[in-house]
């Protein structure tokens, strides 16, 4: 379930559209804010999965190695999502400033 959710979020961040007008940039920023809210909402689920995986590993579960690998991948993907999200936000903010400049010229 977490893998499917992450794949959808990764696909969202592939979008390179930064808007070509003030209105379009504002719409993209709104979509990105909704995306960030979705990331924040899933954070508790990811933390819970991390804690559960840790318990399995510490309890020497028979699949502890597999659990550790999947946990590491999940946490790595989460960190990458957060980083890409921050970069996209900065790019959208820069695009907004540029569109304001274009409008005012």
mmCIF file of N, CA, C and O in Angstrom:
data_model
loop_
_atom_site.group_PDB
_atom_site.id
_atom_site.type_symbol
_atom_site.label_atom_id
_atom_site.label_comp_id
_atom_site.label_asym_id
_atom_site.label_seq_id
_atom_site.Cartn_x
_atom_site.Cartn_y
_atom_site.Cartn_z
ATOM 1 N N UNK A 1 0.820 -1.182 0.000
ATOM 2 C CA UNK A 1 0.000 0.000 0.000
ATOM 3 C C UNK A 1 0.875 1.262 0.000
ATOM 4 O O UNK A 1 0.620 2.189 -0.742
ATOM 5 N N UNK A 2 1.887 1.273 0.830
ATOM 6 C CA UNK A 2 2.793 2.426 0.879
ATOM 7 C C UNK A 2 3.552 2.566 -0.439
ATOM 8 O O UNK A 2 3.782 3.689 -0.908
ATOM 9 N N UNK A 3 3.920 1.429 -1.038
ATOM 10 C CA UNK A 3 4.628 1.473 -2.319
ATOM 11 C C UNK A 3 3.768 2.112 -3.402
ATOM 12 O O UNK A 3 4.254 2.939 -4.178
ATOM 13 N N UNK A 4 2.505 1.739 -3.450
ATOM 14 C CA UNK A 4 1.587 2.289 -4.446
ATOM 15 C C UNK A 4 1.416 3.788 -4.245
ATOM 16 O O UNK A 4 1.474 4.569 -5.200
ATOM 17 N N UNK A 5 1.230 4.188 -2.995
ATOM 18 C CA UNK A 5 1.066 5.607 -2.687
ATOM 19 C C UNK A 5 2.305 6.396 -3.096
ATOM 20 O O UNK A 5 2.210 7.459 -3.697
ATOM 21 N N UNK A 6 3.485 5.859 -2.763
ATOM 22 C CA UNK A 6 4.734 6.561 -3.096
ATOM 23 C C UNK A 6 4.903 6.682 -4.606
ATOM 24 O O UNK A 6 5.354 7.720 -5.093
ATOM 25 N N UNK A 7 4.544 5.646 -5.335
ATOM 26 C CA UNK A 7 4.661 5.690 -6.796
ATOM 27 C C UNK A 7 3.794 6.815 -7.367
ATOM 28 O O UNK A 7 4.221 7.533 -8.286
ATOM 29 N N UNK A 8 2.603 6.989 -6.822
ATOM 30 C CA UNK A 8 1.730 8.073 -7.289
ATOM 31 C C UNK A 8 2.342 9.437 -6.977
ATOM 32 O O UNK A 8 2.278 10.359 -7.800
ATOM 33 N N UNK A 9 2.932 9.570 -5.811
ATOM 34 C CA UNK A 9 3.542 10.843 -5.425
ATOM 35 C C UNK A 9 4.766 11.141 -6.285
ATOM 36 O O UNK A 9 4.991 12.280 -6.691
ATOM 37 N N UNK A 10 5.550 10.112 -6.567
ATOM 38 C CA UNK A 10 6.730 10.286 -7.419
ATOM 39 C C UNK A 10 6.304 10.726 -8.821
ATOM 40 O O UNK A 10 6.942 11.593 -9.427
ATOM 41 N N UNK A 11 5.207 10.143 -9.319
ATOM 42 C CA UNK A 11 4.703 10.512 -10.642
ATOM 43 C C UNK A 11 4.260 11.979 -10.655
ATOM 44 O O UNK A 11 4.500 12.697 -11.639
ATOM 45 N N UNK A 12 3.638 12.437 -9.580
ATOM 46 C CA UNK A 12 3.208 13.835 -9.494
ATOM 47 C C UNK A 12 4.403 14.777 -9.623
ATOM 48 O O UNK A 12 4.318 15.810 -10.287
ATOM 49 N N UNK A 13 5.502 14.423 -8.996
ATOM 50 C CA UNK A 13 6.674 15.302 -8.980
ATOM 51 C C UNK A 13 7.460 15.306 -10.288
ATOM 52 O O UNK A 13 8.346 16.137 -10.473
ATOM 53 N N UNK A 14 7.138 14.398 -11.183
ATOM 54 C CA UNK A 14 7.818 14.364 -12.484
ATOM 55 C C UNK A 14 7.404 15.562 -13.337
ATOM 56 O O UNK A 14 8.161 16.026 -14.176
ATOM 57 N N UNK A 15 6.214 16.080 -13.081
ATOM 58 C CA UNK A 15 5.679 17.205 -13.846
ATOM 59 C C UNK A 15 6.654 18.382 -13.844
ATOM 60 O O UNK A 15 7.036 18.872 -12.787
ATOM 61 N N UNK A 16 7.030 18.843 -15.020
ATOM 62 C CA UNK A 16 7.970 19.951 -15.151
ATOM 63 C C UNK A 16 7.279 21.284 -15.455
ATOM 64 O O UNK A 16 7.935 22.307 -15.593
ATOM 65 N N UNK A 17 5.950 21.271 -15.575
ATOM 66 C CA UNK A 17 5.199 22.474 -15.901
ATOM 67 C C UNK A 17 5.304 23.487 -14.769
ATOM 68 O O UNK A 17 4.977 23.193 -13.622
ATOM 69 N N UNK A 18 5.785 24.686 -15.090
ATOM 70 C CA UNK A 18 5.907 25.745 -14.095
ATOM 71 C C UNK A 18 4.955 26.904 -14.385
ATOM 72 O O UNK A 18 5.031 27.952 -13.759
ATOM 73 N N UNK A 19 4.058 26.691 -15.336
ATOM 74 C CA UNK A 19 3.065 27.699 -15.666
ATOM 75 C C UNK A 19 3.589 28.716 -16.653
ATOM 76 O O UNK A 19 4.783 28.973 -16.725
ATOM 77 N N UNK A 20 2.645 29.303 -17.408
ATOM 78 C CA UNK A 20 3.028 30.304 -18.393
ATOM 79 C C UNK A 20 2.279 31.624 -18.188
ATOM 80 O O UNK A 20 2.310 32.503 -19.031
ATOM 81 N N UNK A 21 1.595 31.705 -17.052
ATOM 82 C CA UNK A 21 0.901 32.937 -16.681
ATOM 83 C C UNK A 21 0.759 32.944 -15.160
ATOM 84 O O UNK A 21 0.946 31.906 -14.505
ATOM 85 N N UNK A 22 0.422 34.086 -14.622
ATOM 86 C CA UNK A 22 0.239 34.190 -13.181
ATOM 87 C C UNK A 22 -0.860 33.241 -12.703
ATOM 88 O O UNK A 22 -0.696 32.536 -11.702
ATOM 89 N N UNK A 23 -1.963 33.187 -13.448
ATOM 90 C CA UNK A 23 -3.068 32.298 -13.074
ATOM 91 C C UNK A 23 -2.662 30.828 -13.097
ATOM 92 O O UNK A 23 -3.005 30.064 -12.190
ATOM 93 N N UNK A 24 -1.926 30.431 -14.127
ATOM 94 C CA UNK A 24 -1.538 29.019 -14.216
ATOM 95 C C UNK A 24 -0.538 28.650 -13.116
ATOM 96 O O UNK A 24 -0.604 27.551 -12.563
ATOM 97 N N UNK A 25 0.355 29.577 -12.780
ATOM 98 C CA UNK A 25 1.309 29.309 -11.698
ATOM 99 C C UNK A 25 0.564 29.205 -10.366
ATOM 100 O O UNK A 25 0.846 28.320 -9.556
ATOM 101 N N UNK A 26 -0.404 30.090 -10.151
ATOM 102 C CA UNK A 26 -1.193 30.024 -8.916
ATOM 103 C C UNK A 26 -1.918 28.688 -8.802
ATOM 104 O O UNK A 26 -1.972 28.092 -7.722
ATOM 105 N N UNK A 27 -2.460 28.194 -9.906
ATOM 106 C CA UNK A 27 -3.139 26.893 -9.905
ATOM 107 C C UNK A 27 -2.157 25.763 -9.578
ATOM 108 O O UNK A 27 -2.481 24.843 -8.819
ATOM 109 N N UNK A 28 -0.968 25.848 -10.146
ATOM 110 C CA UNK A 28 0.051 24.828 -9.876
ATOM 111 C C UNK A 28 0.505 24.871 -8.418
ATOM 112 O O UNK A 28 0.747 23.830 -7.805
ATOM 113 N N UNK A 29 0.628 26.062 -7.871
ATOM 114 C CA UNK A 29 1.015 26.192 -6.465
ATOM 115 C C UNK A 29 -0.065 25.588 -5.573
ATOM 116 O O UNK A 29 0.241 24.888 -4.610
ATOM 117 N N UNK A 30 -1.326 25.818 -5.903
ATOM 118 C CA UNK A 30 -2.436 25.239 -5.131
ATOM 119 C C UNK A 30 -2.372 23.704 -5.178
ATOM 120 O O UNK A 30 -2.517 23.031 -4.153
ATOM 121 N N UNK A 31 -2.137 23.155 -6.359
ATOM 122 C CA UNK A 31 -2.004 21.696 -6.487
ATOM 123 C C UNK A 31 -0.835 21.185 -5.656
ATOM 124 O O UNK A 31 -0.922 20.133 -5.029
ATOM 125 N N UNK A 32 0.257 21.944 -5.665
ATOM 126 C CA UNK A 32 1.434 21.520 -4.905
ATOM 127 C C UNK A 32 1.157 21.586 -3.402
ATOM 128 O O UNK A 32 1.597 20.705 -2.653
ATOM 129 N N UNK A 33 0.425 22.597 -2.969
ATOM 130 C CA UNK A 33 0.056 22.679 -1.550
ATOM 131 C C UNK A 33 -0.794 21.477 -1.148
ATOM 132 O O UNK A 33 -0.597 20.911 -0.069
ATOM 133 N N UNK A 34 -1.715 21.073 -2.012
ATOM 134 C CA UNK A 34 -2.524 19.878 -1.746
ATOM 135 C C UNK A 34 -1.630 18.635 -1.673
ATOM 136 O O UNK A 34 -1.829 17.760 -0.824
ATOM 137 N N UNK A 35 -0.653 18.576 -2.565
ATOM 138 C CA UNK A 35 0.307 17.474 -2.563
ATOM 139 C C UNK A 35 1.071 17.424 -1.244
ATOM 140 O O UNK A 35 1.238 16.364 -0.637
ATOM 141 N N UNK A 36 1.524 18.597 -0.774
ATOM 142 C CA UNK A 36 2.267 18.666 0.484
ATOM 143 C C UNK A 36 1.395 18.225 1.667
ATOM 144 O O UNK A 36 1.885 17.573 2.587
ATOM 145 N N UNK A 37 0.121 18.573 1.637
ATOM 146 C CA UNK A 37 -0.802 18.128 2.683
ATOM 147 C C UNK A 37 -0.934 16.613 2.671
ATOM 148 O O UNK A 37 -0.985 15.976 3.728
ATOM 149 N N UNK A 38 -0.975 16.039 1.482
ATOM 150 C CA UNK A 38 -1.046 14.582 1.347
ATOM 151 C C UNK A 38 0.213 13.920 1.916
ATOM 152 O O UNK A 38 0.139 12.903 2.608
ATOM 153 N N UNK A 39 1.370 14.510 1.638
ATOM 154 C CA UNK A 39 2.629 13.999 2.190
ATOM 155 C C UNK A 39 2.602 14.026 3.713
ATOM 156 O O UNK A 39 2.980 13.051 4.370
ATOM 157 N N UNK A 40 2.143 15.132 4.261
ATOM 158 C CA UNK A 40 2.098 15.270 5.718
ATOM 159 C C UNK A 40 1.138 14.258 6.330
ATOM 160 O O UNK A 40 1.420 13.671 7.376
ATOM 161 N N UNK A 41 0.016 14.027 5.667
ATOM 162 C CA UNK A 41 -0.978 13.075 6.177
ATOM 163 C C UNK A 41 -0.421 11.655 6.192
ATOM 164 O O UNK A 41 -0.743 10.861 7.088
ATOM 165 N N UNK A 42 0.399 11.323 5.224
ATOM 166 C CA UNK A 42 0.955 9.973 5.142
ATOM 167 C C UNK A 42 2.152 9.777 6.072
ATOM 168 O O UNK A 42 2.571 8.648 6.314
ATOM 169 N N UNK A 43 2.692 10.850 6.585
ATOM 170 C CA UNK A 43 3.887 10.764 7.435
ATOM 171 C C UNK A 43 3.656 9.846 8.642
ATOM 172 O O UNK A 43 4.529 9.052 8.994
ATOM 173 N N UNK A 44 2.492 9.945 9.272
ATOM 174 C CA UNK A 44 2.196 9.088 10.432
ATOM 175 C C UNK A 44 2.179 7.615 10.046
ATOM 176 O O UNK A 44 2.668 6.766 10.794
ATOM 177 N N UNK A 45 1.626 7.311 8.878
ATOM 178 C CA UNK A 45 1.584 5.920 8.424
ATOM 179 C C UNK A 45 2.993 5.392 8.168
ATOM 180 O O UNK A 45 3.303 4.249 8.503
ATOM 181 N N UNK A 46 3.819 6.226 7.590
ATOM 182 C CA UNK A 46 5.196 5.805 7.310
ATOM 183 C C UNK A 46 5.968 5.608 8.612
ATOM 184 O O UNK A 46 6.719 4.643 8.761
ATOM 185 N N UNK A 47 5.759 6.509 9.568
ATOM 186 C CA UNK A 47 6.411 6.345 10.868
ATOM 187 C C UNK A 47 5.953 5.056 11.539
ATOM 188 O O UNK A 47 6.766 4.341 12.142
ATOM 189 N N UNK A 48 4.674 4.751 11.447
ATOM 190 C CA UNK A 48 4.148 3.521 12.041
ATOM 191 C C UNK A 48 4.759 2.291 11.371
ATOM 192 O O UNK A 48 5.116 1.318 12.048
ATOM 193 N N UNK A 49 4.888 2.329 10.055
ATOM 194 C CA UNK A 49 5.518 1.214 9.337
ATOM 195 C C UNK A 49 6.977 1.059 9.761
ATOM 196 O O UNK A 49 7.459 -0.064 9.951
ATOM 197 N N UNK A 50 7.662 2.176 9.921
ATOM 198 C CA UNK A 50 9.058 2.154 10.350
ATOM 199 C C UNK A 50 9.174 1.517 11.734
ATOM 200 O O UNK A 50 10.034 0.655 11.965
ATOM 201 N N UNK A 51 8.312 1.922 12.647
ATOM 202 C CA UNK A 51 8.338 1.366 14.009
ATOM 203 C C UNK A 51 8.013 -0.128 14.009
ATOM 204 O O UNK A 51 8.650 -0.909 14.727
ATOM 205 N N UNK A 52 7.030 -0.523 13.212
ATOM 206 C CA UNK A 52 6.660 -1.938 13.140
ATOM 207 C C UNK A 52 7.809 -2.761 12.566
ATOM 208 O O UNK A 52 8.137 -3.837 13.077
ATOM 209 N N UNK A 53 8.438 -2.224 11.517
ATOM 210 C CA UNK A 53 9.577 -2.921 10.917
ATOM 211 C C UNK A 53 10.711 -3.061 11.923
ATOM 212 O O UNK A 53 11.341 -4.121 12.023
ATOM 213 N N UNK A 54 10.970 -2.016 12.695
ATOM 214 C CA UNK A 54 12.020 -2.052 13.713
ATOM 215 C C UNK A 54 11.731 -3.145 14.736
ATOM 216 O O UNK A 54 12.637 -3.900 15.123
ATOM 217 N N UNK A 55 10.482 -3.267 15.166
ATOM 218 C CA UNK A 55 10.108 -4.309 16.129
ATOM 219 C C UNK A 55 10.343 -5.701 15.545
ATOM 220 O O UNK A 55 10.836 -6.596 16.235
ATOM 221 N N UNK A 56 9.981 -5.874 14.271
ATOM 222 C CA UNK A 56 10.204 -7.177 13.632
ATOM 223 C C UNK A 56 11.695 -7.505 13.558
ATOM 224 O O UNK A 56 12.113 -8.637 13.828
ATOM 225 N N UNK A 57 12.484 -6.508 13.200
ATOM 226 C CA UNK A 57 13.930 -6.721 13.073
ATOM 227 C C UNK A 57 14.548 -7.011 14.433
ATOM 228 O O UNK A 57 15.314 -7.969 14.587
ATOM 229 N N UNK A 58 14.186 -6.205 15.424
ATOM 230 C CA UNK A 58 14.735 -6.410 16.767
ATOM 231 C C UNK A 58 14.259 -7.714 17.384
ATOM 232 O O UNK A 58 14.958 -8.312 18.201
ATOM 233 N N UNK A 59 13.066 -8.154 16.993
ATOM 234 C CA UNK A 59 12.529 -9.416 17.486
ATOM 235 C C UNK A 59 13.072 -10.622 16.731
ATOM 236 O O UNK A 59 12.633 -11.748 16.941
ATOM 237 N N UNK A 60 13.998 -10.377 15.853
ATOM 238 C CA UNK A 60 14.648 -11.418 15.047
ATOM 239 C C UNK A 60 13.637 -12.253 14.270
ATOM 240 O O UNK A 60 13.719 -13.484 14.209
ATOM 241 N N UNK A 61 12.699 -11.548 13.659
ATOM 242 C CA UNK A 61 11.706 -12.188 12.796
ATOM 243 C C UNK A 61 12.435 -12.963 11.702
ATOM 244 O O UNK A 61 13.515 -12.550 11.254
ATOM 245 N N UNK A 62 11.842 -14.063 11.244
ATOM 246 C CA UNK A 62 12.526 -14.892 10.240
ATOM 247 C C UNK A 62 12.794 -14.119 8.939
ATOM 248 O O UNK A 62 13.717 -14.446 8.202
ATOM 249 N N UNK A 63 12.001 -13.078 8.666
ATOM 250 C CA UNK A 63 12.190 -12.282 7.449
ATOM 251 C C UNK A 63 12.820 -10.916 7.767
ATOM 252 O O UNK A 63 12.631 -9.953 7.029
ATOM 253 N N UNK A 64 13.572 -10.854 8.856
ATOM 254 C CA UNK A 64 14.137 -9.580 9.308
ATOM 255 C C UNK A 64 14.993 -8.910 8.231
ATOM 256 O O UNK A 64 14.934 -7.681 8.077
ATOM 257 N N UNK A 65 15.766 -9.679 7.480
ATOM 258 C CA UNK A 65 16.610 -9.088 6.438
ATOM 259 C C UNK A 65 15.766 -8.431 5.352
ATOM 260 O O UNK A 65 16.049 -7.311 4.919
ATOM 261 N N UNK A 66 14.720 -9.128 4.928
ATOM 262 C CA UNK A 66 13.814 -8.582 3.918
ATOM 263 C C UNK A 66 13.093 -7.347 4.451
ATOM 264 O O UNK A 66 12.964 -6.332 3.759
ATOM 265 N N UNK A 67 12.646 -7.411 5.682
ATOM 266 C CA UNK A 67 11.965 -6.285 6.314
ATOM 267 C C UNK A 67 12.914 -5.082 6.384
ATOM 268 O O UNK A 67 12.523 -3.950 6.077
ATOM 269 N N UNK A 68 14.154 -5.315 6.756
ATOM 270 C CA UNK A 68 15.135 -4.232 6.859
ATOM 271 C C UNK A 68 15.380 -3.579 5.501
ATOM 272 O O UNK A 68 15.464 -2.344 5.406
ATOM 273 N N UNK A 69 15.480 -4.394 4.466
ATOM 274 C CA UNK A 69 15.692 -3.855 3.121
ATOM 275 C C UNK A 69 14.503 -3.019 2.665
ATOM 276 O O UNK A 69 14.666 -1.924 2.125
ATOM 277 N N UNK A 70 13.307 -3.543 2.890
ATOM 278 C CA UNK A 70 12.099 -2.813 2.478
ATOM 279 C C UNK A 70 11.930 -1.529 3.278
ATOM 280 O O UNK A 70 11.514 -0.510 2.746
ATOM 281 N N UNK A 71 12.248 -1.580 4.562
ATOM 282 C CA UNK A 71 12.164 -0.379 5.396
ATOM 283 C C UNK A 71 13.151 0.678 4.904
ATOM 284 O O UNK A 71 12.812 1.852 4.760
ATOM 285 N N UNK A 72 14.379 0.255 4.628
ATOM 286 C CA UNK A 72 15.395 1.193 4.147
ATOM 287 C C UNK A 72 14.958 1.833 2.826
ATOM 288 O O UNK A 72 15.106 3.049 2.640
ATOM 289 N N UNK A 73 14.396 1.043 1.933
ATOM 290 C CA UNK A 73 13.924 1.564 0.653
ATOM 291 C C UNK A 73 12.777 2.554 0.860
ATOM 292 O O UNK A 73 12.748 3.630 0.250
ATOM 293 N N UNK A 74 11.856 2.211 1.729
ATOM 294 C CA UNK A 74 10.723 3.086 2.031
ATOM 295 C C UNK A 74 11.198 4.425 2.587
ATOM 296 O O UNK A 74 10.761 5.494 2.129
ATOM 297 N N UNK A 75 12.104 4.384 3.538
ATOM 298 C CA UNK A 75 12.604 5.615 4.149
ATOM 299 C C UNK A 75 13.424 6.450 3.161
ATOM 300 O O UNK A 75 13.358 7.679 3.168
ATOM 301 N N UNK A 76 14.156 5.770 2.303
ATOM 302 C CA UNK A 76 14.933 6.470 1.278
ATOM 303 C C UNK A 76 14.001 7.160 0.282
ATOM 304 O O UNK A 76 14.216 8.324 -0.084
ATOM 305 N N UNK A 77 12.961 6.442 -0.133
ATOM 306 C CA UNK A 77 11.990 7.028 -1.065
ATOM 307 C C UNK A 77 11.274 8.214 -0.424
ATOM 308 O O UNK A 77 11.024 9.220 -1.082
ATOM 309 N N UNK A 78 10.943 8.101 0.855
ATOM 310 C CA UNK A 78 10.279 9.206 1.553
ATOM 311 C C UNK A 78 11.184 10.431 1.579
ATOM 312 O O UNK A 78 10.744 11.544 1.298
ATOM 313 N N UNK A 79 12.443 10.239 1.908
ATOM 314 C CA UNK A 79 13.382 11.360 1.959
ATOM 315 C C UNK A 79 13.527 12.012 0.585
ATOM 316 O O UNK A 79 13.552 13.249 0.472
ATOM 317 N N UNK A 80 13.594 11.200 -0.447
ATOM 318 C CA UNK A 80 13.707 11.720 -1.805
ATOM 319 C C UNK A 80 12.445 12.486 -2.203
ATOM 320 O O UNK A 80 12.529 13.542 -2.836
ATOM 321 N N UNK A 81 11.289 11.967 -1.825
ATOM 322 C CA UNK A 81 10.030 12.669 -2.094
ATOM 323 C C UNK A 81 10.018 14.046 -1.434
ATOM 324 O O UNK A 81 9.625 15.039 -2.054
ATOM 325 N N UNK A 82 10.423 14.095 -0.183
ATOM 326 C CA UNK A 82 10.446 15.361 0.541
ATOM 327 C C UNK A 82 11.401 16.350 -0.125
ATOM 328 O O UNK A 82 11.083 17.528 -0.265
ATOM 329 N N UNK A 83 12.556 15.858 -0.525
ATOM 330 C CA UNK A 83 13.542 16.709 -1.174
ATOM 331 C C UNK A 83 13.023 17.234 -2.511
ATOM 332 O O UNK A 83 13.100 18.441 -2.795
ATOM 333 N N UNK A 84 12.460 16.344 -3.336
ATOM 334 C CA UNK A 84 11.929 16.752 -4.640
ATOM 335 C C UNK A 84 10.754 17.710 -4.470
ATOM 336 O O UNK A 84 10.582 18.639 -5.261
ATOM 337 N N UNK A 85 9.951 17.490 -3.457
ATOM 338 C CA UNK A 85 8.822 18.370 -3.188
ATOM 339 C C UNK A 85 9.305 19.781 -2.855
ATOM 340 O O UNK A 85 8.746 20.775 -3.340
ATOM 341 N N UNK A 86 10.339 19.874 -2.044
ATOM 342 C CA UNK A 86 10.893 21.179 -1.675
ATOM 343 C C UNK A 86 11.474 21.890 -2.894
ATOM 344 O O UNK A 86 11.293 23.105 -3.062
ATOM 345 N N UNK A 87 12.150 21.139 -3.749
ATOM 346 C CA UNK A 87 12.726 21.723 -4.967
ATOM 347 C C UNK A 87 11.607 22.238 -5.873
ATOM 348 O O UNK A 87 11.677 23.353 -6.400
ATOM 349 N N UNK A 88 10.560 21.435 -6.023
ATOM 350 C CA UNK A 88 9.427 21.850 -6.883
ATOM 351 C C UNK A 88 8.770 23.108 -6.318
ATOM 352 O O UNK A 88 8.417 24.016 -7.069
ATOM 353 N N UNK A 89 8.594 23.165 -5.013
ATOM 354 C CA UNK A 89 7.990 24.359 -4.408
ATOM 355 C C UNK A 89 8.831 25.593 -4.718
ATOM 356 O O UNK A 89 8.307 26.630 -5.089
ATOM 357 N N UNK A 90 10.139 25.484 -4.575
ATOM 358 C CA UNK A 90 11.028 26.611 -4.858
ATOM 359 C C UNK A 90 10.924 27.028 -6.322
ATOM 360 O O UNK A 90 10.858 28.225 -6.625
ATOM 361 N N UNK A 91 10.867 26.055 -7.210
ATOM 362 C CA UNK A 91 10.748 26.368 -8.635
ATOM 363 C C UNK A 91 9.424 27.073 -8.931
ATOM 364 O O UNK A 91 9.382 28.020 -9.728
ATOM 365 N N UNK A 92 8.345 26.626 -8.299
ATOM 366 C CA UNK A 92 7.045 27.271 -8.502
ATOM 367 C C UNK A 92 7.037 28.693 -7.942
ATOM 368 O O UNK A 92 6.479 29.602 -8.557
ATOM 369 N N UNK A 93 7.668 28.880 -6.801
ATOM 370 C CA UNK A 93 7.757 30.228 -6.226
ATOM 371 C C UNK A 93 8.568 31.147 -7.138
ATOM 372 O O UNK A 93 8.200 32.311 -7.340
ATOM 373 N N UNK A 94 9.649 30.630 -7.701
ATOM 374 C CA UNK A 94 10.455 31.417 -8.632
ATOM 375 C C UNK A 94 9.651 31.742 -9.897
ATOM 376 O O UNK A 94 9.725 32.859 -10.423
ATOM 377 N N UNK A 95 8.886 30.771 -10.379
ATOM 378 C CA UNK A 95 8.050 30.991 -11.554
ATOM 379 C C UNK A 95 6.995 32.056 -11.270
ATOM 380 O O UNK A 95 6.710 32.912 -12.119
ATOM 381 N N UNK A 96 6.437 32.027 -10.061
ATOM 382 C CA UNK A 96 5.439 33.031 -9.666
ATOM 383 C C UNK A 96 6.046 34.428 -9.693
ATOM 384 O O UNK A 96 5.456 35.372 -10.234
ATOM 385 N N UNK A 97 7.245 34.557 -9.156
ATOM 386 C CA UNK A 97 7.926 35.857 -9.150
ATOM 387 C C UNK A 97 8.200 36.326 -10.578
ATOM 388 O O UNK A 97 8.034 37.510 -10.901
ATOM 389 N N UNK A 98 8.614 35.394 -11.433
ATOM 390 C CA UNK A 98 8.882 35.740 -12.827
ATOM 391 C C UNK A 98 7.603 36.197 -13.519
ATOM 392 O O UNK A 98 7.604 37.188 -14.263
ATOM 393 N N UNK A 99 6.503 35.491 -13.284
ATOM 394 C CA UNK A 99 5.234 35.866 -13.912
ATOM 395 C C UNK A 99 4.746 37.220 -13.404
ATOM 396 O O UNK A 99 4.162 37.993 -14.169
ATOM 397 N N UNK A 100 5.007 37.533 -12.148
ATOM 398 C CA UNK A 100 4.676 38.862 -11.634
ATOM 399 C C UNK A 100 5.502 39.929 -12.362
ATOM 400 O O UNK A 100 4.985 40.986 -12.739
ATOM 401 N N UNK A 101 6.782 39.635 -12.544
ATOM 402 C CA UNK A 101 7.660 40.553 -13.262
ATOM 403 C C UNK A 101 7.161 40.769 -14.687
ATOM 404 O O UNK A 101 7.080 41.908 -15.162
ATOM 405 N N UNK A 102 6.824 39.667 -15.361
ATOM 406 C CA UNK A 102 6.313 39.744 -16.735
ATOM 407 C C UNK A 102 5.042 40.584 -16.803
ATOM 408 O O UNK A 102 4.874 41.391 -17.716
ATOM 409 N N UNK A 103 4.167 40.400 -15.855
ATOM 410 C CA UNK A 103 2.913 41.150 -15.821
ATOM 411 C C UNK A 103 3.175 42.647 -15.630
ATOM 412 O O UNK A 103 2.514 43.491 -16.234
ATOM 413 N N UNK A 104 4.130 42.967 -14.787
ATOM 414 C CA UNK A 104 4.388 44.364 -14.436
ATOM 415 C C UNK A 104 5.207 45.108 -15.484
ATOM 416 O O UNK A 104 5.251 46.339 -15.465
ATOM 417 N N UNK A 105 5.858 44.370 -16.367
ATOM 418 C CA UNK A 105 6.686 45.038 -17.401
ATOM 419 C C UNK A 105 5.855 45.621 -18.514
ATOM 420 O O UNK A 105 4.865 45.276 -18.897
#
